[in-house]
Amino acid sequence: MIKILAFETSCDDTSVAFIDSNYKVYSNLISSQITHQDFGGVVPELASRMHMKNIMKLTQMAMNKAKVTFNDIDAIAVSVNPGLIGALLVGVSFAKSLAYSLNKPLIAVNHMLGHIYANKIRNPELDPPYLALVVSGGHTELVDFRAIDDFDIVGKTRDDAAGEAFDKVAKLLGLGYPGGPQIDSTAKGGDPHFVDFPRAMKQKDNFDFSFSGFKTAVRNYLLAHDIEFQRKHIADITASVQKAIVDSLVSKTINYAKKHGSKVIIVAGGVSANSLLRQEIKEQTRKLGIEVYFPPLEYCMDNAAMIGAAAVEKYERREFADLSLNAFSTKGVRFI
Ligand code: KG4
Ligand code: ZN
């Protein structure tokens, strides 16, 4: 069994985790940067500076919590793409220095692949073939995996990501950032059929997503209804917003699975925490006899445990990065 110290700094969460090759998590600390709430979104330079400030202390805390020392580490893993370059560079530089000074192997991890591996923390035996719905603040991708290094991106968003749609609509409604969890909780008890917001590209053989028309429809709806009405019906409006986004995600995923005979679906990324998405995918897959997996709630949003989890098989294959490793911003799930 090997033990991995993992880092995640791709956006506004600094995270350090200690995990072993059986996917047992000893510690997974996340320092969420509340600074950005004043701006209604992530300010890249502030994010980098906060990572710089937090990363050493968080590493010490994660190792203390796991009750380990530097001698117990077999490898160091870090997310290298996609993400905010300045933010990624903090994690990558820190991980490189540590790998160099401790003389341990360094493992580069694609952040989106990390989200997929978050599913292994509860289900270590979960391997492709499967269809993955990857939904986060920057990505919405439907990925058909034959093997972990052999996959096709069969659908993706043409404009906003699903998490971005939640965040932007929450901002229009005056709810806080990030918007997904706010909408999820505000929608409880609301009527999802109160407003019929549009679902884009409904054709059965098109697996791409689009949320910009939906966002405009919400803006126009809010312009046409005064603040008093909006306050009174906030649960109904957010429930309708959530239903529209979730319907698009679920219908595309299920249509693809039906057409291509997928037997297993996994969901990954921050939006996989959404309660309605979980409920609807579970209902639809049950009817079709398809198995479905979600990460445990605590591993849905950005965290370093998922980066460590994605590094396990890379360690086993001796896929190590050298010390010239750089961060880069290319979008999407990649096998790096
Ligand atoms: O994966 P993630 O933590 O960061 C990125 O890689 O982007 O995803 C963050 C996104 C945000 O847009 C946030 O609003 C959304 O995930 N999110 C949710 C929920 N929890 C987080 N969206 C809907 N419902 C939730 N419960
Ligand atoms: Zn993420």
Short mmCIF file of C-alpha atoms and ligand atoms in Angstrom, two decimals:
data_model
loop_
_atom_site.label_atom_id
_atom_site.label_comp_id
_atom_site.label_asym_id
_atom_site.label_seq_id
_atom_site.Cartn_x
_atom_site.Cartn_y
_atom_site.Cartn_z
CA MET A 1 0.00 0.00 0.00
CA ILE A 2 1.29 3.46 -0.87
CA LYS A 3 0.44 6.83 0.65
CA ILE A 4 -0.01 10.04 -1.29
CA LEU A 5 0.02 13.69 -0.22
CA ALA A 6 -2.22 15.59 -2.67
CA PHE A 7 -2.78 19.26 -3.53
CA GLU A 8 -5.64 21.08 -5.25
CA THR A 9 -5.44 24.81 -6.00
CA SER A 10 -7.18 25.15 -9.37
CA CYS A 11 -9.76 27.76 -8.32
CA ASP A 12 -10.79 29.30 -5.00
CA ASP A 13 -10.35 26.34 -2.65
CA THR A 14 -6.94 25.47 -1.24
CA SER A 15 -7.02 21.79 -0.38
CA VAL A 16 -4.49 19.28 0.95
CA ALA A 17 -5.24 15.58 1.50
CA PHE A 18 -3.54 12.41 2.59
CA ILE A 19 -4.87 9.23 0.98
CA ASP A 20 -3.66 5.65 0.43
CA SER A 21 -3.82 3.33 -2.56
CA ASN A 22 -6.95 1.64 -1.15
CA TYR A 23 -8.64 5.05 -1.50
CA LYS A 24 -8.79 5.49 2.27
CA VAL A 25 -8.76 9.22 3.10
CA TYR A 26 -6.81 10.08 6.28
CA SER A 27 -7.34 13.83 5.93
CA ASN A 28 -8.86 16.17 3.36
CA LEU A 29 -8.70 19.79 4.45
CA ILE A 30 -10.29 22.55 2.40
CA SER A 31 -9.85 26.24 2.98
CA SER A 32 -12.61 28.00 1.03
CA GLN A 33 -11.82 31.59 0.16
CA ILE A 34 -14.76 33.68 1.31
CA THR A 35 -12.97 36.86 0.08
CA HIS A 36 -14.56 36.34 -3.34
CA GLN A 37 -18.14 36.59 -2.04
CA ASP A 38 -17.86 40.40 -1.99
CA PHE A 39 -17.26 40.29 -5.76
CA GLY A 40 -19.95 37.71 -6.66
CA GLY A 41 -17.34 35.48 -8.34
CA VAL A 42 -13.72 34.37 -8.13
CA VAL A 43 -11.04 37.07 -8.54
CA PRO A 44 -8.06 35.15 -9.99
CA GLU A 45 -5.23 37.18 -8.49
CA LEU A 46 -6.82 37.15 -5.03
CA ALA A 47 -7.25 33.38 -5.34
CA SER A 48 -3.51 32.89 -6.08
CA ARG A 49 -2.49 35.09 -3.17
CA MET A 50 -4.78 33.25 -0.76
CA HIS A 51 -3.41 29.86 -1.91
CA MET A 52 0.09 31.20 -1.30
CA LYS A 53 -0.89 32.30 2.18
CA ASN A 54 -2.70 29.07 3.14
CA ILE A 55 -0.85 26.20 1.56
CA MET A 56 1.97 25.63 4.06
CA LYS A 57 -0.25 25.83 7.13
CA LEU A 58 -2.89 23.61 5.53
CA THR A 59 -0.22 21.01 4.64
CA GLN A 60 0.93 20.88 8.25
CA MET A 61 -2.67 20.60 9.46
CA ALA A 62 -3.51 17.83 6.96
CA MET A 63 -0.44 15.84 8.01
CA ASN A 64 -1.20 16.32 11.70
CA LYS A 65 -4.78 15.20 11.19
CA ALA A 66 -3.56 12.11 9.31
CA LYS A 67 -0.95 11.55 12.06
CA VAL A 68 1.88 11.22 9.54
CA THR A 69 5.27 12.80 8.91
CA PHE A 70 7.08 13.53 5.64
CA ASN A 71 8.73 10.07 5.98
CA ASP A 72 5.36 8.39 5.46
CA ILE A 73 4.80 9.93 2.02
CA ASP A 74 5.37 7.71 -1.04
CA ALA A 75 4.33 10.27 -3.68
CA ILE A 76 3.06 13.82 -4.17
CA ALA A 77 0.09 14.56 -6.42
CA VAL A 78 -1.09 17.91 -7.74
CA SER A 79 -3.75 19.21 -10.13
CA VAL A 80 -2.13 20.85 -13.17
CA ASN A 81 -5.09 21.67 -15.45
CA PRO A 82 -7.67 22.99 -16.17
CA GLY A 83 -8.13 25.98 -13.90
CA LEU A 84 -6.91 29.48 -13.16
CA ILE A 85 -3.26 29.46 -14.18
CA GLY A 86 -1.99 31.64 -11.35
CA ALA A 87 -3.90 29.52 -8.83
CA LEU A 88 -2.68 26.21 -10.28
CA LEU A 89 0.92 27.45 -10.29
CA VAL A 90 0.88 27.86 -6.51
CA GLY A 91 -0.01 24.17 -5.99
CA VAL A 92 2.32 22.97 -8.74
CA SER A 93 5.32 25.00 -7.45
CA PHE A 94 4.69 23.89 -3.88
CA ALA A 95 4.31 20.21 -4.87
CA LYS A 96 7.47 20.37 -7.00
CA SER A 97 9.54 21.86 -4.17
CA LEU A 98 8.31 19.19 -1.80
CA ALA A 99 8.95 16.37 -4.30
CA TYR A 100 12.46 17.72 -4.89
CA SER A 101 13.37 18.19 -1.24
CA LEU A 102 11.91 14.84 -0.11
CA ASN A 103 13.10 13.03 -3.25
CA LYS A 104 9.64 11.54 -3.87
CA PRO A 105 7.82 11.00 -7.19
CA LEU A 106 5.56 13.76 -8.45
CA ILE A 107 2.22 12.93 -10.12
CA ALA A 108 0.36 15.41 -12.35
CA VAL A 109 -3.43 15.11 -12.29
CA ASN A 110 -6.12 16.56 -14.54
CA HIS A 111 -8.64 18.25 -12.24
CA MET A 112 -11.69 16.89 -14.11
CA LEU A 113 -10.30 13.35 -13.99
CA GLY A 114 -9.93 14.01 -10.25
CA HIS A 115 -13.67 14.75 -10.04
CA ILE A 116 -14.34 11.39 -11.73
CA TYR A 117 -12.05 9.54 -9.31
CA ALA A 118 -13.91 11.09 -6.35
CA ASN A 119 -16.37 8.26 -7.05
CA LYS A 120 -13.65 5.69 -6.20
CA ILE A 121 -13.40 6.92 -2.63
CA ARG A 122 -16.66 5.18 -1.76
CA ASN A 123 -16.51 2.60 -4.56
CA PRO A 124 -12.86 1.59 -5.12
CA GLU A 125 -13.94 -1.19 -7.51
CA LEU A 126 -15.69 1.27 -9.87
CA ASP A 127 -13.90 1.12 -13.24
CA PRO A 128 -14.96 1.82 -16.85
CA PRO A 129 -16.82 1.13 -19.02
CA TYR A 130 -19.18 3.87 -17.86
CA LEU A 131 -20.80 7.07 -19.05
CA ALA A 132 -19.68 10.09 -16.99
CA LEU A 133 -21.68 13.29 -16.62
CA VAL A 134 -19.06 15.83 -15.52
CA VAL A 135 -20.71 18.99 -14.21
CA SER A 136 -18.84 21.76 -12.44
CA GLY A 137 -18.46 25.53 -12.40
CA GLY A 138 -16.40 25.53 -15.62
CA HIS A 139 -17.38 22.26 -17.34
CA THR A 140 -20.38 20.33 -18.56
CA GLU A 141 -19.27 17.22 -20.41
CA LEU A 142 -20.73 13.85 -21.20
CA VAL A 143 -17.84 11.42 -21.50
CA ASP A 144 -18.13 7.83 -22.72
CA PHE A 145 -15.30 5.88 -21.10
CA ARG A 146 -14.32 2.50 -22.56
CA ALA A 147 -11.24 2.53 -20.32
CA ILE A 148 -9.88 5.30 -18.15
CA ASP A 149 -7.38 6.29 -20.89
CA ASP A 150 -9.73 5.53 -23.78
CA PHE A 151 -12.77 7.80 -23.96
CA ASP A 152 -14.84 10.10 -26.17
CA ILE A 153 -16.29 13.42 -25.11
CA VAL A 154 -19.72 12.86 -26.67
CA GLY A 155 -21.40 16.05 -25.49
CA LYS A 156 -20.40 19.38 -24.02
CA THR A 157 -21.79 22.80 -23.35
CA ARG A 158 -21.81 25.32 -26.17
CA ASP A 159 -21.77 28.28 -23.78
CA ASP A 160 -22.13 28.29 -19.98
CA ALA A 161 -21.39 25.32 -17.74
CA ALA A 162 -24.21 23.95 -15.55
CA GLY A 163 -22.59 25.25 -12.34
CA GLU A 164 -22.04 28.62 -14.01
CA ALA A 165 -25.77 28.72 -14.91
CA PHE A 166 -26.65 28.08 -11.25
CA ASP A 167 -24.15 30.76 -10.15
CA LYS A 168 -25.29 33.41 -12.66
CA VAL A 169 -29.01 32.92 -11.97
CA ALA A 170 -28.36 32.99 -8.21
CA LYS A 171 -26.62 36.33 -8.73
CA LEU A 172 -29.65 37.67 -10.66
CA LEU A 173 -31.84 36.57 -7.73
CA GLY A 174 -29.57 38.24 -5.19
CA LEU A 175 -28.54 34.91 -3.62
CA GLY A 176 -24.91 34.43 -2.56
CA TYR A 177 -21.92 32.82 -4.30
CA PRO A 178 -21.54 29.93 -5.13
CA GLY A 179 -25.12 29.87 -6.36
CA GLY A 180 -25.69 26.11 -6.76
CA PRO A 181 -25.95 25.24 -3.07
CA GLN A 182 -28.05 28.40 -2.46
CA ILE A 183 -30.55 27.50 -5.18
CA ASP A 184 -30.62 23.87 -4.03
CA SER A 185 -31.60 24.86 -0.48
CA THR A 186 -33.90 27.80 -1.42
CA ALA A 187 -35.82 25.54 -3.83
CA LYS A 188 -36.86 23.11 -1.08
CA GLY A 189 -40.67 23.08 -0.88
CA GLY A 190 -41.01 25.23 -4.03
CA ASP A 191 -43.11 24.32 -7.07
CA PRO A 192 -40.78 23.21 -9.92
CA HIS A 193 -43.57 23.83 -12.46
CA PHE A 194 -44.24 27.43 -11.33
CA VAL A 195 -42.30 28.85 -14.32
CA ASP A 196 -41.61 26.84 -17.48
CA PHE A 197 -38.08 28.04 -18.34
CA PRO A 198 -36.76 26.84 -21.74
CA ARG A 199 -34.73 23.63 -22.19
CA ALA A 200 -32.24 24.06 -25.04
CA MET A 201 -31.55 21.67 -27.91
CA LYS A 202 -34.16 19.07 -27.12
CA GLN A 203 -33.41 16.87 -30.15
CA LYS A 204 -32.93 13.26 -29.02
CA ASP A 205 -29.69 12.69 -30.96
CA ASN A 206 -27.92 15.87 -29.84
CA PHE A 207 -25.91 15.48 -26.67
CA ASP A 208 -24.55 19.02 -26.36
CA PHE A 209 -25.81 21.41 -23.71
CA SER A 210 -26.59 25.14 -23.76
CA PHE A 211 -27.61 27.39 -20.90
CA SER A 212 -27.26 30.93 -22.22
CA GLY A 213 -30.83 31.15 -23.62
CA PHE A 214 -32.16 29.82 -20.33
CA LYS A 215 -30.19 32.46 -18.42
CA THR A 216 -31.67 35.22 -20.62
CA ALA A 217 -35.17 33.78 -20.08
CA VAL A 218 -34.66 33.96 -16.30
CA ARG A 219 -33.40 37.55 -16.59
CA ASN A 220 -36.45 38.54 -18.68
CA TYR A 221 -38.80 36.81 -16.25
CA LEU A 222 -37.29 38.68 -13.32
CA LEU A 223 -37.52 42.00 -15.19
CA ALA A 224 -41.23 41.35 -15.74
CA HIS A 225 -41.96 40.60 -12.06
CA ASP A 226 -41.41 43.05 -9.22
CA ILE A 227 -39.20 42.39 -6.21
CA GLU A 228 -42.15 41.77 -3.89
CA PHE A 229 -43.45 39.01 -6.16
CA GLN A 230 -39.94 37.53 -6.50
CA ARG A 231 -39.49 37.47 -2.72
CA LYS A 232 -42.87 35.86 -2.17
CA HIS A 233 -42.18 33.16 -4.78
CA ILE A 234 -38.44 32.71 -4.30
CA ALA A 235 -38.83 28.97 -3.51
CA ASP A 236 -41.05 28.44 -6.60
CA ILE A 237 -38.72 30.43 -8.89
CA THR A 238 -35.54 28.67 -7.69
CA ALA A 239 -37.30 25.28 -7.87
CA SER A 240 -38.24 26.06 -11.51
CA VAL A 241 -34.68 27.19 -12.29
CA GLN A 242 -33.24 24.03 -10.77
CA LYS A 243 -35.75 21.84 -12.59
CA ALA A 244 -34.85 23.39 -15.97
CA ILE A 245 -31.09 22.88 -15.51
CA VAL A 246 -31.50 19.36 -14.12
CA ASP A 247 -33.96 18.35 -16.89
CA SER A 248 -31.40 19.30 -19.55
CA LEU A 249 -28.61 17.37 -17.81
CA VAL A 250 -30.70 14.27 -17.13
CA SER A 251 -32.46 14.05 -20.49
CA LYS A 252 -29.21 14.27 -22.50
CA THR A 253 -27.48 11.73 -20.27
CA ILE A 254 -30.36 9.25 -20.34
CA ASN A 255 -30.91 9.66 -24.10
CA TYR A 256 -27.25 8.89 -24.75
CA ALA A 257 -27.26 5.93 -22.36
CA LYS A 258 -30.37 4.48 -24.05
CA LYS A 259 -29.02 4.97 -27.56
CA HIS A 260 -25.58 3.54 -26.80
CA GLY A 261 -26.54 0.89 -24.23
CA SER A 262 -24.54 2.36 -21.30
CA LYS A 263 -24.95 0.08 -18.27
CA VAL A 264 -23.31 2.35 -15.70
CA ILE A 265 -23.55 6.13 -15.27
CA ILE A 266 -21.34 8.13 -12.94
CA VAL A 267 -21.82 11.79 -12.05
CA ALA A 268 -18.89 14.03 -11.05
CA GLY A 269 -18.06 17.68 -10.26
CA GLY A 270 -19.57 20.28 -7.92
CA VAL A 271 -23.07 20.10 -9.44
CA SER A 272 -23.20 16.36 -8.61
CA ALA A 273 -24.07 17.54 -5.08
CA ASN A 274 -27.43 18.83 -6.36
CA SER A 275 -30.30 17.04 -4.61
CA LEU A 276 -32.73 17.15 -7.55
CA LEU A 277 -30.09 15.92 -10.02
CA ARG A 278 -29.37 12.96 -7.72
CA GLN A 279 -33.06 12.18 -7.28
CA GLU A 280 -33.97 12.42 -10.98
CA ILE A 281 -31.01 10.42 -12.29
CA LYS A 282 -31.67 7.74 -9.68
CA GLU A 283 -35.35 7.52 -10.69
CA GLN A 284 -34.68 7.36 -14.42
CA THR A 285 -31.81 4.86 -14.20
CA ARG A 286 -33.80 2.59 -11.87
CA LYS A 287 -36.53 2.30 -14.53
CA LEU A 288 -33.93 1.38 -17.15
CA GLY A 289 -31.86 -0.98 -15.00
CA ILE A 290 -28.76 1.25 -15.28
CA GLU A 291 -26.39 1.47 -12.29
CA VAL A 292 -25.64 5.02 -11.11
CA TYR A 293 -22.88 6.42 -8.88
CA PHE A 294 -22.29 9.82 -7.24
CA PRO A 295 -19.32 10.89 -5.14
CA PRO A 296 -19.99 11.22 -1.39
CA LEU A 297 -21.25 14.79 -0.81
CA GLU A 298 -18.01 15.89 0.87
CA TYR A 299 -16.00 14.96 -2.27
CA CYS A 300 -18.29 16.62 -4.88
CA MET A 301 -16.80 20.12 -4.71
CA ASP A 302 -13.11 20.81 -5.30
CA ASN A 303 -10.92 18.83 -2.91
CA ALA A 304 -7.45 17.28 -2.84
CA ALA A 305 -8.60 13.76 -1.87
CA MET A 306 -9.97 13.29 -5.42
CA ILE A 307 -6.60 14.42 -6.85
CA GLY A 308 -4.85 11.83 -4.66
CA ALA A 309 -7.39 9.21 -5.75
CA ALA A 310 -6.65 9.90 -9.43
CA ALA A 311 -2.92 9.59 -8.70
CA VAL A 312 -3.12 6.02 -7.34
CA GLU A 313 -3.20 4.21 -10.70
CA LYS A 314 -0.64 6.62 -12.14
CA TYR A 315 1.70 5.62 -9.32
CA GLU A 316 1.07 1.95 -10.09
CA ARG A 317 1.97 2.61 -13.76
CA ARG A 318 4.98 4.72 -12.69
CA GLU A 319 3.61 7.73 -14.59
CA PHE A 320 5.66 10.38 -12.87
CA ALA A 321 6.14 14.02 -13.85
CA ASP A 322 9.58 15.55 -13.94
CA LEU A 323 10.51 18.75 -12.18
CA SER A 324 9.94 20.87 -15.28
CA LEU A 325 6.20 20.27 -14.75
CA ASN A 326 4.07 23.31 -15.55
CA ALA A 327 0.42 24.24 -15.05
CA PHE A 328 -1.75 24.72 -18.12
CA SER A 329 -5.31 25.78 -18.78
CA THR A 330 -6.63 23.43 -21.50
CA LYS A 331 -10.30 22.67 -20.84
CA GLY A 332 -11.89 19.29 -20.30
CA VAL A 333 -11.34 15.78 -19.08
CA ARG A 334 -7.88 14.62 -20.18
CA PHE A 335 -5.74 11.69 -19.29
CA ILE A 336 -2.68 13.53 -18.13
O1 KG4 B 1 -16.32 21.21 -9.12
P1 KG4 B 1 -16.47 22.51 -8.45
O2 KG4 B 1 -16.31 22.58 -6.95
O3 KG4 B 1 -15.48 23.57 -9.04
C1 KG4 B 1 -15.13 23.60 -10.38
O4 KG4 B 1 -14.28 22.76 -10.79
O5 KG4 B 1 -15.74 24.43 -11.08
O6 KG4 B 1 -17.90 23.07 -8.86
C2 KG4 B 1 -18.38 24.27 -8.39
C3 KG4 B 1 -19.77 24.46 -8.97
C4 KG4 B 1 -20.32 25.84 -8.67
O7 KG4 B 1 -20.81 26.39 -9.87
C5 KG4 B 1 -21.44 25.56 -7.68
O8 KG4 B 1 -22.51 26.49 -7.76
C6 KG4 B 1 -21.87 24.18 -8.11
O9 KG4 B 1 -20.67 23.51 -8.40
N1 KG4 B 1 -22.59 23.46 -7.03
C7 KG4 B 1 -23.89 23.13 -7.09
C8 KG4 B 1 -24.21 22.52 -5.84
N2 KG4 B 1 -23.09 22.51 -5.08
C9 KG4 B 1 -22.10 23.09 -5.83
N3 KG4 B 1 -24.79 23.29 -8.07
C10 KG4 B 1 -26.03 22.85 -7.83
N4 KG4 B 1 -26.43 22.29 -6.66
C11 KG4 B 1 -25.56 22.10 -5.65
N5 KG4 B 1 -25.97 21.54 -4.51
ZN ZN B 2 -13.73 21.28 -9.81
#
